[in-house]
PDB file of C-alpha atoms in Angstrom:
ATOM      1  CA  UNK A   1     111.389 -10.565  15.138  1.00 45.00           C
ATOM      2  CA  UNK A   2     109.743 -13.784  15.186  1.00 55.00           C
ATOM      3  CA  UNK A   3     109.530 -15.227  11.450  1.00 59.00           C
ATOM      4  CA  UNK A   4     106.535 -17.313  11.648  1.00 60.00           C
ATOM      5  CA  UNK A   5     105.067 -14.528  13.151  1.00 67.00           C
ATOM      6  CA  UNK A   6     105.558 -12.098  10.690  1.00 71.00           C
ATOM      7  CA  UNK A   7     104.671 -14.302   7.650  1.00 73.00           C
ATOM      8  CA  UNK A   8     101.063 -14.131   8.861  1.00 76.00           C
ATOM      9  CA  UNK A   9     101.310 -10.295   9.626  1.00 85.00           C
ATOM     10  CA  UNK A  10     102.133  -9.958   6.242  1.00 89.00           C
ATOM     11  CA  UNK A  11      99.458 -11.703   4.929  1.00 90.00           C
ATOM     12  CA  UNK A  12      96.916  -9.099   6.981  1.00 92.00           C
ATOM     13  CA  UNK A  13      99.205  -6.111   6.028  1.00 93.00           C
ATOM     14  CA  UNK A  14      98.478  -6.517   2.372  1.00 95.00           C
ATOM     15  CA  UNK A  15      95.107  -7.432   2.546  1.00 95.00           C
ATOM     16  CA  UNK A  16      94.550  -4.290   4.437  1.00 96.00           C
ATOM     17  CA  UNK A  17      96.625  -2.329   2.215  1.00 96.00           C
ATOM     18  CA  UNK A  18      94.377  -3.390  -0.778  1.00 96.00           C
ATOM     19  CA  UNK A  19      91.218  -2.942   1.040  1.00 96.00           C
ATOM     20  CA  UNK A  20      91.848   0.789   0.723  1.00 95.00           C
ATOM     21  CA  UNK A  21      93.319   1.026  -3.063  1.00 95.00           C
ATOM     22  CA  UNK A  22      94.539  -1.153  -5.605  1.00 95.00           C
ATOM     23  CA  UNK A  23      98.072  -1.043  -5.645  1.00 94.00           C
ATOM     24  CA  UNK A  24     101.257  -2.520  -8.253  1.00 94.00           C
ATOM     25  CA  UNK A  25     103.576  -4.737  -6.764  1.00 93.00           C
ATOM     26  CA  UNK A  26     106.654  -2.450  -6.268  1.00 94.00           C
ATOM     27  CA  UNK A  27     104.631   0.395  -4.975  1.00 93.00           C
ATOM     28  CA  UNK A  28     102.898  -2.575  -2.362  1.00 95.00           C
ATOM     29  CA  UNK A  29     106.235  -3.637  -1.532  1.00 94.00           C
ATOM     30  CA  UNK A  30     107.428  -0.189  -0.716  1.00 94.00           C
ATOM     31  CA  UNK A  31     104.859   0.314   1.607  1.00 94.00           C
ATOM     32  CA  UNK A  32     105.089  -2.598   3.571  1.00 93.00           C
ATOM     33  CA  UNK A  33     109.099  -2.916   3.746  1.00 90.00           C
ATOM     34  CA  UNK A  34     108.953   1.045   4.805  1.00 91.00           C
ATOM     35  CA  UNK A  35     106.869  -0.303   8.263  1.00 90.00           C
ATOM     36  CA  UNK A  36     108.452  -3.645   8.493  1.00 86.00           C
ATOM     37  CA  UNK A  37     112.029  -5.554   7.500  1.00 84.00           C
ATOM     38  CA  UNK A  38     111.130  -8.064   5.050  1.00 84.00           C
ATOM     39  CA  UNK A  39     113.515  -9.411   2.208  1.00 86.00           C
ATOM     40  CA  UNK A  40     110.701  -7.263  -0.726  1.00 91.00           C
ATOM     41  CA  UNK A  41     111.127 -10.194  -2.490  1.00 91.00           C
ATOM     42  CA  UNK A  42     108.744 -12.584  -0.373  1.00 88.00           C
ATOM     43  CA  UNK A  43     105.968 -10.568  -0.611  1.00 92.00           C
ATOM     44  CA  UNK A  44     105.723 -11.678  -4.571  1.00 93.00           C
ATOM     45  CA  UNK A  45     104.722 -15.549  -3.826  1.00 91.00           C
ATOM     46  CA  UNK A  46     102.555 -13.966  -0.907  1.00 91.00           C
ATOM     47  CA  UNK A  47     100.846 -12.087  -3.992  1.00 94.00           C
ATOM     48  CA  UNK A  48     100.755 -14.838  -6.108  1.00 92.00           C
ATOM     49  CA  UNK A  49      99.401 -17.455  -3.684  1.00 89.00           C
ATOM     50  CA  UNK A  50      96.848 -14.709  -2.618  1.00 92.00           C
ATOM     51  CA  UNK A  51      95.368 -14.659  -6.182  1.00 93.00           C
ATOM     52  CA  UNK A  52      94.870 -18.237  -6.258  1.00 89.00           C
ATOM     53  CA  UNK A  53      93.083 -18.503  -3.570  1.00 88.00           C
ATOM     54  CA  UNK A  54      90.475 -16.345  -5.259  1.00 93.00           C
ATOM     55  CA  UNK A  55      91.576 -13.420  -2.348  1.00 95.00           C
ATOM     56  CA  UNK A  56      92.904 -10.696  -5.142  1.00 96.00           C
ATOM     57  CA  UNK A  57      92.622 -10.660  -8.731  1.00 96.00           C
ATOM     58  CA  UNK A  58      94.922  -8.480 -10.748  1.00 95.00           C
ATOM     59  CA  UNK A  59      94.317  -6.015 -14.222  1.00 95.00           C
ATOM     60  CA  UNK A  60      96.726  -4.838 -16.177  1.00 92.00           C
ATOM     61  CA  UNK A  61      96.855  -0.830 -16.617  1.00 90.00           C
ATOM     62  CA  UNK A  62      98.998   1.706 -18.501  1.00 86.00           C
ATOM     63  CA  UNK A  63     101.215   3.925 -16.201  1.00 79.00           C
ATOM     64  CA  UNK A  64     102.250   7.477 -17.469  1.00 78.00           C
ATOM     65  CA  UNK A  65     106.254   6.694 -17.294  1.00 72.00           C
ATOM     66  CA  UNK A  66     107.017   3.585 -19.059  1.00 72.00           C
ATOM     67  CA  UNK A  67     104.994  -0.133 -19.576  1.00 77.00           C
ATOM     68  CA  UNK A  68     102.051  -1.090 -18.409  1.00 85.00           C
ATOM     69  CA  UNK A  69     101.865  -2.070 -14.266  1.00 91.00           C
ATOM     70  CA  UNK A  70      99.980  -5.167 -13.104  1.00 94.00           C
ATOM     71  CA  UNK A  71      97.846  -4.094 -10.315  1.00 95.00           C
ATOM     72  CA  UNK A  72      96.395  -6.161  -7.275  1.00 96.00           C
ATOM     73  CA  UNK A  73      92.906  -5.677  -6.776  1.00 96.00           C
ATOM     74  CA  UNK A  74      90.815  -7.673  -3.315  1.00 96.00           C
ATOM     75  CA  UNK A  75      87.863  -9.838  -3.968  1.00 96.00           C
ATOM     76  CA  UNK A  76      84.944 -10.113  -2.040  1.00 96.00           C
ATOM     77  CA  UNK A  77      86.305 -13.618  -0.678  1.00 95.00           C
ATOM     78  CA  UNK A  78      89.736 -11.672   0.207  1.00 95.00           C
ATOM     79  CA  UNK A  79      87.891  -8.746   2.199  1.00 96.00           C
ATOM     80  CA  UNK A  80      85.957 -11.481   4.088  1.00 95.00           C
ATOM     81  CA  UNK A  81      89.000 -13.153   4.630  1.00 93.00           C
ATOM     82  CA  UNK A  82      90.980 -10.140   5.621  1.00 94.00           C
ATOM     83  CA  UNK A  83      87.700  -9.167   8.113  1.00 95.00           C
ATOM     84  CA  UNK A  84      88.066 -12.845  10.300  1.00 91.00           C
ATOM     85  CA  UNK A  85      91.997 -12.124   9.917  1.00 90.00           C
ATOM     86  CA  UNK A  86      91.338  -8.936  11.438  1.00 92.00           C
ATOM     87  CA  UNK A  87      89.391 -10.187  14.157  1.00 92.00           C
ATOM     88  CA  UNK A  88      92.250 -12.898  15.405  1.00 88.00           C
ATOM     89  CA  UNK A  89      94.727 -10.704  15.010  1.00 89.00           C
ATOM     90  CA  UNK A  90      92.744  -8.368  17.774  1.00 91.00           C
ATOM     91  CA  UNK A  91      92.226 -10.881  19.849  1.00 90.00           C
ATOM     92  CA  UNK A  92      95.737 -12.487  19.660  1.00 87.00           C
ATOM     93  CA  UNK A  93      97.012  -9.112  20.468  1.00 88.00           C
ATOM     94  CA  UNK A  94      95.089  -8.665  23.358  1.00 92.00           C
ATOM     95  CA  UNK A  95      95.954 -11.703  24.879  1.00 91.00           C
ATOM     96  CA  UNK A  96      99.517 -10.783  24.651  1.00 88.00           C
ATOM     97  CA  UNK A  97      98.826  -7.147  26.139  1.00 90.00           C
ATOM     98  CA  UNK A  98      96.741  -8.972  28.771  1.00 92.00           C
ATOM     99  CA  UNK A  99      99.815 -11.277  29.837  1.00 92.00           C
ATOM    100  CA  UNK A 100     101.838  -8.604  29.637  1.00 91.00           C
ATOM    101  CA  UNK A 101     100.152  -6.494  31.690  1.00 91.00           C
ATOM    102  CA  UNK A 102      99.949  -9.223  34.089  1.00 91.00           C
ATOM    103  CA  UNK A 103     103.812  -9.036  34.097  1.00 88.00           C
ATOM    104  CA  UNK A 104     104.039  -5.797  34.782  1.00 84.00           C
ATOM    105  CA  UNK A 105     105.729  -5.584  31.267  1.00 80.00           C
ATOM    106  CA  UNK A 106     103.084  -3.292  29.463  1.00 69.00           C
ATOM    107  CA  UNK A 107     105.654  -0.130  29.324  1.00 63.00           C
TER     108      UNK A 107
ATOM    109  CA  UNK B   1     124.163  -8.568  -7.529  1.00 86.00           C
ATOM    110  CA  UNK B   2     123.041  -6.652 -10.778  1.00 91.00           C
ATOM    111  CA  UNK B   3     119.569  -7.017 -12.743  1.00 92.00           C
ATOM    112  CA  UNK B   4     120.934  -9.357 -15.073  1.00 93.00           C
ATOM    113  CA  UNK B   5     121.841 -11.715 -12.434  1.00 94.00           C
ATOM    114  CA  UNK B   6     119.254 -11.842 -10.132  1.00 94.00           C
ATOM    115  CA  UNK B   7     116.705 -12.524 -12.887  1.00 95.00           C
ATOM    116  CA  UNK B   8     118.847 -15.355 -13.991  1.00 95.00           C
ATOM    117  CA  UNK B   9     119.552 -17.023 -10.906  1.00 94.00           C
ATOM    118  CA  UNK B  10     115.895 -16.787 -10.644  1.00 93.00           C
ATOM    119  CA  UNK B  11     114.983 -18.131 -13.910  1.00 93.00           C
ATOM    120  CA  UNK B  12     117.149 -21.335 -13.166  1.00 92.00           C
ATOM    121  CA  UNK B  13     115.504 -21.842  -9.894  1.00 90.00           C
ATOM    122  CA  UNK B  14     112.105 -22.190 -11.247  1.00 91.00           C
ATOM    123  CA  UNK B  15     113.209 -24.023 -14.209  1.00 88.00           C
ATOM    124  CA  UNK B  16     110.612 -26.858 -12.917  1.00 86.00           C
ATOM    125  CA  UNK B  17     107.599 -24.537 -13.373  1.00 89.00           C
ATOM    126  CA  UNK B  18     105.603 -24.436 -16.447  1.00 89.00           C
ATOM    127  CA  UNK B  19     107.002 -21.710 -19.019  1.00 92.00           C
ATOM    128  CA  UNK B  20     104.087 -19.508 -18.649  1.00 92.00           C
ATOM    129  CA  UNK B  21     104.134 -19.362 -14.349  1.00 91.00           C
ATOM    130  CA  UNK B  22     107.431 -18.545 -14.859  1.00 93.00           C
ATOM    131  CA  UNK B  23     106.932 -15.839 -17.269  1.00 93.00           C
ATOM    132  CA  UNK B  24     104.535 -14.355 -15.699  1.00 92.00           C
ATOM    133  CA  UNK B  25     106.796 -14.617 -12.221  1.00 94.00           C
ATOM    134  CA  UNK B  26     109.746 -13.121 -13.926  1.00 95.00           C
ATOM    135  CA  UNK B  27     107.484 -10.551 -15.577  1.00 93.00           C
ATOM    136  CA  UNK B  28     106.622  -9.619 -11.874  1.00 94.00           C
ATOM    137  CA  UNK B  29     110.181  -9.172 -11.007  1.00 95.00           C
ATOM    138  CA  UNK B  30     111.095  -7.201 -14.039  1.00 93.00           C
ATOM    139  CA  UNK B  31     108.690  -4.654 -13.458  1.00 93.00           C
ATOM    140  CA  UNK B  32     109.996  -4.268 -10.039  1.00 94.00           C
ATOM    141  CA  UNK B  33     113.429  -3.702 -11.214  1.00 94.00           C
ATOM    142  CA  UNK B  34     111.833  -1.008 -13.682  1.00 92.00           C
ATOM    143  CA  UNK B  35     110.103   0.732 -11.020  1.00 92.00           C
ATOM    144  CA  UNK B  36     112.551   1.221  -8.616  1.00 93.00           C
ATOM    145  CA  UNK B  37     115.036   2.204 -11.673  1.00 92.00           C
ATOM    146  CA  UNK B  38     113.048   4.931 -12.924  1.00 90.00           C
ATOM    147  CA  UNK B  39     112.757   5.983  -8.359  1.00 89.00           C
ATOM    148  CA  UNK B  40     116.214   6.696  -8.358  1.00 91.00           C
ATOM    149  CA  UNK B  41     117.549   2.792  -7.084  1.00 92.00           C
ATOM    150  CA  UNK B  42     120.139   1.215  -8.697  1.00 94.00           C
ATOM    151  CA  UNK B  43     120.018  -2.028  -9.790  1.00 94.00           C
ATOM    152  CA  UNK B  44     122.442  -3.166  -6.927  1.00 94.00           C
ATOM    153  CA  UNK B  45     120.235  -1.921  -4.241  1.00 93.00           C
ATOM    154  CA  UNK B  46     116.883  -3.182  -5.210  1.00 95.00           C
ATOM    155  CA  UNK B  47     118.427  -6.789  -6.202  1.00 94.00           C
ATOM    156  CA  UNK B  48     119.554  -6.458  -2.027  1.00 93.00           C
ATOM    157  CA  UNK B  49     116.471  -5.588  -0.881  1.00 93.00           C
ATOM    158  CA  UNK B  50     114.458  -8.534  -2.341  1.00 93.00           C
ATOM    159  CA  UNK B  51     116.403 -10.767  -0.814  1.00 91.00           C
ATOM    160  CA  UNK B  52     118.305 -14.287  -2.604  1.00 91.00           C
ATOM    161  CA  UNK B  53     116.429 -15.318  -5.562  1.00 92.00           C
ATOM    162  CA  UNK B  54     116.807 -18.949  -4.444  1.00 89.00           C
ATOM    163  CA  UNK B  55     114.415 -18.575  -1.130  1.00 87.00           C
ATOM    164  CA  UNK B  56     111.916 -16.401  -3.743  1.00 90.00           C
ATOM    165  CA  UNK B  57     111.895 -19.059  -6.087  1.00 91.00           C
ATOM    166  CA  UNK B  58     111.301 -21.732  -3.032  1.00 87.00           C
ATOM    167  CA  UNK B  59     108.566 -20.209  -1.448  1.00 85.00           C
ATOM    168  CA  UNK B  60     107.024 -20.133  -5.330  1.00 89.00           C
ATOM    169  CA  UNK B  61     107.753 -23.595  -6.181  1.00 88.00           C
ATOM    170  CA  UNK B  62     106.155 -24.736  -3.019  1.00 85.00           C
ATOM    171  CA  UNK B  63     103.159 -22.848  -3.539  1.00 82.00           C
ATOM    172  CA  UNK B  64     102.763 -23.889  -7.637  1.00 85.00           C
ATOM    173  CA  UNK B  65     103.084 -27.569  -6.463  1.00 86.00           C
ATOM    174  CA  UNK B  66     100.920 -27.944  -3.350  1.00 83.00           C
ATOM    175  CA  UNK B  67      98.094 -26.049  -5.836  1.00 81.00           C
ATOM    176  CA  UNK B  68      98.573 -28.867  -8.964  1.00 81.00           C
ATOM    177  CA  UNK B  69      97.704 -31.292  -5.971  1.00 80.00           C
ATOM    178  CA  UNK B  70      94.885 -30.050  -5.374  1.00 74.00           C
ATOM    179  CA  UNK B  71      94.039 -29.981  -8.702  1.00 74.00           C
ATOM    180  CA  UNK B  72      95.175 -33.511  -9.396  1.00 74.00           C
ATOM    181  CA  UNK B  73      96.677 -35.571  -6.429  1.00 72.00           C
ATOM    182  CA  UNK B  74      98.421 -37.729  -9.341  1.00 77.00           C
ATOM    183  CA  UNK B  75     101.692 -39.327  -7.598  1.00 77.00           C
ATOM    184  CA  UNK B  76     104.296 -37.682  -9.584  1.00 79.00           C
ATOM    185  CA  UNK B  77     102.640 -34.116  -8.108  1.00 81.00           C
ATOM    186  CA  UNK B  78     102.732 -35.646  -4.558  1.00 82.00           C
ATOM    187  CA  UNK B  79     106.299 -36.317  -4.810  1.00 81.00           C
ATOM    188  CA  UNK B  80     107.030 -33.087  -6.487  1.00 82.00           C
ATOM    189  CA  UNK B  81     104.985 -31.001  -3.451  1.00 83.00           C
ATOM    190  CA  UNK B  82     106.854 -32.696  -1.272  1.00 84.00           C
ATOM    191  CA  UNK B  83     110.074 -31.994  -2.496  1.00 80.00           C
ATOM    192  CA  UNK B  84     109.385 -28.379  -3.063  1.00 82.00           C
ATOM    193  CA  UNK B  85     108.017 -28.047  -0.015  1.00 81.00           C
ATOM    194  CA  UNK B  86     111.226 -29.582   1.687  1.00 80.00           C
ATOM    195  CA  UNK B  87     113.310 -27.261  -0.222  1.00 77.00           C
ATOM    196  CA  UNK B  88     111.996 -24.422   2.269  1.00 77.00           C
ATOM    197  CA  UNK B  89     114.153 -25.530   5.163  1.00 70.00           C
ATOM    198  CA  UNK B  90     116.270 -28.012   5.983  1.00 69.00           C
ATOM    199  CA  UNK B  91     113.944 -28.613   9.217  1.00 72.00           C
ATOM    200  CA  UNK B  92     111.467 -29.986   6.811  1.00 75.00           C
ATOM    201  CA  UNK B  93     113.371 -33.093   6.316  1.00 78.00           C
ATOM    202  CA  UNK B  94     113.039 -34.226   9.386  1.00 79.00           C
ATOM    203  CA  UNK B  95     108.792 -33.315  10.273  1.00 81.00           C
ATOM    204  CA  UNK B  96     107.964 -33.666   6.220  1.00 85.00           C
ATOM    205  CA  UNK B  97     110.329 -36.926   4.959  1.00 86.00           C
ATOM    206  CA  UNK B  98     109.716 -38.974   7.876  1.00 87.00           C
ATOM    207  CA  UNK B  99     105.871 -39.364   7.995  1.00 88.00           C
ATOM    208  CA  UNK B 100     106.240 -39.340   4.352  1.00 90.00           C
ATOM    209  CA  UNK B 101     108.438 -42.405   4.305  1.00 90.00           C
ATOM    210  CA  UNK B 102     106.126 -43.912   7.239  1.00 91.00           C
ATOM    211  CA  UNK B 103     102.576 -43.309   5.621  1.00 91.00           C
ATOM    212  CA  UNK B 104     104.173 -44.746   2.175  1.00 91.00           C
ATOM    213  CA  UNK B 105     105.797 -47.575   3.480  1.00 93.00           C
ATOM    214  CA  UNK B 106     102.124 -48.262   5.322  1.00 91.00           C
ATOM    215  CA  UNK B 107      99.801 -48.020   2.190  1.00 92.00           C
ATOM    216  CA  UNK B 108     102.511 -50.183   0.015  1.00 93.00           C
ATOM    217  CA  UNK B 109     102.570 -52.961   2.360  1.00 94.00           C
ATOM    218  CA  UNK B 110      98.634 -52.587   2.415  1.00 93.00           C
ATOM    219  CA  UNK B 111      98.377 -52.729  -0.950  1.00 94.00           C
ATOM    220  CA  UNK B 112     100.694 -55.432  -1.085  1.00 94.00           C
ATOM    221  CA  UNK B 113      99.065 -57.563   1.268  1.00 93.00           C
ATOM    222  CA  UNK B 114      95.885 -56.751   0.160  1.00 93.00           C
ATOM    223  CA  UNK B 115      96.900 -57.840  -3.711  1.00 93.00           C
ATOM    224  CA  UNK B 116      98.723 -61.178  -2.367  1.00 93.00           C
ATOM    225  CA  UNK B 117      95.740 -62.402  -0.814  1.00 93.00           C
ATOM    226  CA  UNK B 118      93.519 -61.469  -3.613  1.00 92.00           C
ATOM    227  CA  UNK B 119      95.387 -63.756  -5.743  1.00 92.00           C
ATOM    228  CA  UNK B 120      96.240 -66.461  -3.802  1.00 91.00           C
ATOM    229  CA  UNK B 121      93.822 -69.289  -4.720  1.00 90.00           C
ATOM    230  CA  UNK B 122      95.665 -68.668  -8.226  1.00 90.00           C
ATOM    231  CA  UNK B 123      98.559 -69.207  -6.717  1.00 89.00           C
ATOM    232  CA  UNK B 124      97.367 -72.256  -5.357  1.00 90.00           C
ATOM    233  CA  UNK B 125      95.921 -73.863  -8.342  1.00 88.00           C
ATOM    234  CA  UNK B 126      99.203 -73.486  -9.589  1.00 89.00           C
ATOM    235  CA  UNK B 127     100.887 -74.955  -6.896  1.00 88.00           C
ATOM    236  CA  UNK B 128      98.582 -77.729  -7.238  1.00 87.00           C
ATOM    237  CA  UNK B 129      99.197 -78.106 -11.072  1.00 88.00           C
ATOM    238  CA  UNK B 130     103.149 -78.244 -10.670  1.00 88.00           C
ATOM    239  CA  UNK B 131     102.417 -80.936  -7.465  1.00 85.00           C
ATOM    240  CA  UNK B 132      98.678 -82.557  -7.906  1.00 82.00           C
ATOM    241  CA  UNK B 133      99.727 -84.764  -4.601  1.00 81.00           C
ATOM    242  CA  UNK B 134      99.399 -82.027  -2.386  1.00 80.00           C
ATOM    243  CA  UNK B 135      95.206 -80.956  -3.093  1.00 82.00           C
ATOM    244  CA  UNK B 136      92.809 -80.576  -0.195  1.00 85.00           C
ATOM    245  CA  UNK B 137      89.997 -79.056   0.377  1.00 86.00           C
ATOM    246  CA  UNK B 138      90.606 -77.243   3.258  1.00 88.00           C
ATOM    247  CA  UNK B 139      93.828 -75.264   1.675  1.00 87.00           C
ATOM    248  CA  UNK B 140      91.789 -74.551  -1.402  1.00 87.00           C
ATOM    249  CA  UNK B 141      88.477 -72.995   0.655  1.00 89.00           C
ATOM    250  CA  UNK B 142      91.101 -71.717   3.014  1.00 90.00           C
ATOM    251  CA  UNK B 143      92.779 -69.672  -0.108  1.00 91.00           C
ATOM    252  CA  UNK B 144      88.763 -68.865  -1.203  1.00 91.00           C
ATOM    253  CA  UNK B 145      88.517 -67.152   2.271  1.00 92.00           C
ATOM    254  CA  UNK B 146      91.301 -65.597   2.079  1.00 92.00           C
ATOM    255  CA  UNK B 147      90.877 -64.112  -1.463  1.00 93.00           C
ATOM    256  CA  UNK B 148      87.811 -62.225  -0.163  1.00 93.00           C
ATOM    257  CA  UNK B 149      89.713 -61.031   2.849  1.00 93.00           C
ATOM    258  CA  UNK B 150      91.896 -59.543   0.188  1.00 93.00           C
ATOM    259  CA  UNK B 151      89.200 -57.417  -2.197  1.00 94.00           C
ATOM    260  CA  UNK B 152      88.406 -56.186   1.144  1.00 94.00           C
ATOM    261  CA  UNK B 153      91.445 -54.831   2.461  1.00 93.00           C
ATOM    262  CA  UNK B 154      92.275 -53.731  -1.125  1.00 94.00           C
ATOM    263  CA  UNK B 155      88.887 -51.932  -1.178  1.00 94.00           C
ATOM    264  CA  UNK B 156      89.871 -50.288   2.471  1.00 94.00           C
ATOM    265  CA  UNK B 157      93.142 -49.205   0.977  1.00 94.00           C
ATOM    266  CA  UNK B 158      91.540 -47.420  -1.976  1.00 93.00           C
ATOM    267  CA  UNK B 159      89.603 -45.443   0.443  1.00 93.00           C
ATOM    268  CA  UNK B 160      92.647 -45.348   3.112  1.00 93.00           C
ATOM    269  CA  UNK B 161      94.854 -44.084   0.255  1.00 91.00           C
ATOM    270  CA  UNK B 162      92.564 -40.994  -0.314  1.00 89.00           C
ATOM    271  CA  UNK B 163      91.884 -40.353   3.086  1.00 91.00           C
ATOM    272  CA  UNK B 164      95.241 -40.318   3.955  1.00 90.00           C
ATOM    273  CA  UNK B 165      96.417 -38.213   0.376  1.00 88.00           C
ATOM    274  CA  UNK B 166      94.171 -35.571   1.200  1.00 87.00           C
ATOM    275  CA  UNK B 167      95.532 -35.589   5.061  1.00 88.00           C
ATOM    276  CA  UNK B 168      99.098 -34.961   4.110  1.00 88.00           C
ATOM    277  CA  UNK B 169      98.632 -32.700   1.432  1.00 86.00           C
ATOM    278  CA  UNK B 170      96.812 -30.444   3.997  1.00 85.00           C
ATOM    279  CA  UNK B 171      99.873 -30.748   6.611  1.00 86.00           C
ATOM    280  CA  UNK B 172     101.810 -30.098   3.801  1.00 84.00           C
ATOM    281  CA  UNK B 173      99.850 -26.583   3.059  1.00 79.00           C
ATOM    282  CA  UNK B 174     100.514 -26.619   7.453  1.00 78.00           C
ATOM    283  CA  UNK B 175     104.235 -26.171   6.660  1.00 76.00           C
ATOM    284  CA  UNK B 176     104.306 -24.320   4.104  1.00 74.00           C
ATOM    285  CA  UNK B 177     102.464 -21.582   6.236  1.00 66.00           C
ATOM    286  CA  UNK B 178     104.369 -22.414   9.692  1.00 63.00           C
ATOM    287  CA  UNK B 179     107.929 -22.343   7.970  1.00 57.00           C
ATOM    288  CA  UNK B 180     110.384 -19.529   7.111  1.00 47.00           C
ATOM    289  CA  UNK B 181     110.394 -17.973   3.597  1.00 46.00           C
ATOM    290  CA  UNK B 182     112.034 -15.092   2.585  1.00 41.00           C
ATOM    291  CA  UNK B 183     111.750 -13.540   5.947  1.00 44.00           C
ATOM    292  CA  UNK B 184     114.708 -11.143   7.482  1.00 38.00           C
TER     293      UNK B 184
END
């Protein structure tokens, strides 16, 4: 699949993905790279450049097997920003359905 | 590639980061490795799956540098975004180096020019000391004129030079979001 593409989907998918629950970074990971194929290891800098941006903040928190996990948690900024991402992502993907509709491609 | 490995390869990537972002970045990893350890993984299988260290620690580097110019567009952190940021592809060379080249050779020769006729009815005084024969009035009002055309353009260059900072380092943040990183 189309890289460029992706890199933004990825952006959305964890947004989303934190909207509903904070998560830690491997368990984040997991659930992404079980929908999509991504090298795991990209989604880190994703993370990282999220949090400076002011979209997620992170806490540290003890885990019941082992050290402590660093958790992501979404802002307000990030859910605003995931809400507009939301929004072109719908309408980019109707476009696309339209055109291929048009096509006669929509099987 | 092993635990061990991976986290070094890593390390010597980023070895151009401050000490604490690249704690805390290997920190990340480590806990990664720790967690899918104590799922079952081997080390083998989760280094696979986050793909070469070297494209991580790309992606990162781009990211830490483009955000100290924002912080401070100081020309040592220009240069450094825009190597890290040409480090993400080779394609970069081409639509990152070349207007780079072009905008600096621009703003030095305005500079330049700007400076040269700032100074130059110093330089003509000085003429005239080494060879009094050669004075008139015209050259010397003509270097005056000249002078002032000079603090302007230097003045328009001071304001062209952050105009046109702040424009790269936001097609800069462009590519970093357009190019490939990490991606299978």
């Amino acid at each position: 699949m189309n890289i460029q593409f992706k890199k933004g989907a990825l952006e959305l998918c964890v947004l989303v993905l934190l909207n509903k629950q904070d998560h830690y970074g491997y368990e984040l990971v997991q659930r992404i790279s079980d929908q999509i194929a991504i090298s795991e290891g990209s989604v880190y800098p994703l993370l990282r450049r999220l949090k400076k941006e002011g979209y997620l903040t992170t806490y540290l928190q003890e885990s019941t097997e082992g050290p402590s996990r660093k958790y992501y948690q979404l802002t307000e900024m990030g859910s605003i920003h995931m809400h507009s991402l939301i929004k072109e992502w719908h309408h980019f993907a109707a476009g696309v359905q339209s055109i291929l509709k048009e096509g006669g491609q929509d099987e | 590639m092993n635990k061990e490995k991976f986290m070094s390869a890593l390390q010597k990537s980023l070895n151009k980061l401050s000490e604490e972002e690249r704690n805390d970045i290997l920190h990340d990893f480590e806990e990664h490795f720790d967690v899918g350890k104590s799922e079952g993984k081997t080390e083998e299988e989760i280094a696979l799956s986050l793909g070469a260290p070297g494209q991580i620690a790309k992606e990162l580097m781009a990211t830490y540098f483009l955000e100290k110019v924002k912080n401070t567009s100081s020309t040592s952190n220009i240069f450094r975004a825009v190597w890290a940021v040409i480090g993400l592809g080779f394609f970069n060379i081409v639509i990152v180096l070349g207007p780079f080249i072009g905008l600096v050779a621009v703003m030095v020769s305005g500079w330049a020019s700007g400076g040269a006729f700032a100074i130059s009815p110093i330089l003509y005084l000085l003429t005239i000391l080494i060879n009094p024969g050669s004075f008139t009035f015209f050259s010397l009002f003509f270097t005056i004129g000249l002078a002032g055309l000079g603090i302007l353009l230097l003045v328009g260059m001071f304001y062209a030079t952050r105009f046109i900072t702040k424009l790269f380092v936001r097609y800069l943040h462009y590519n970093v979001n357009l190019v490939k990183g990490g991606m299978k």
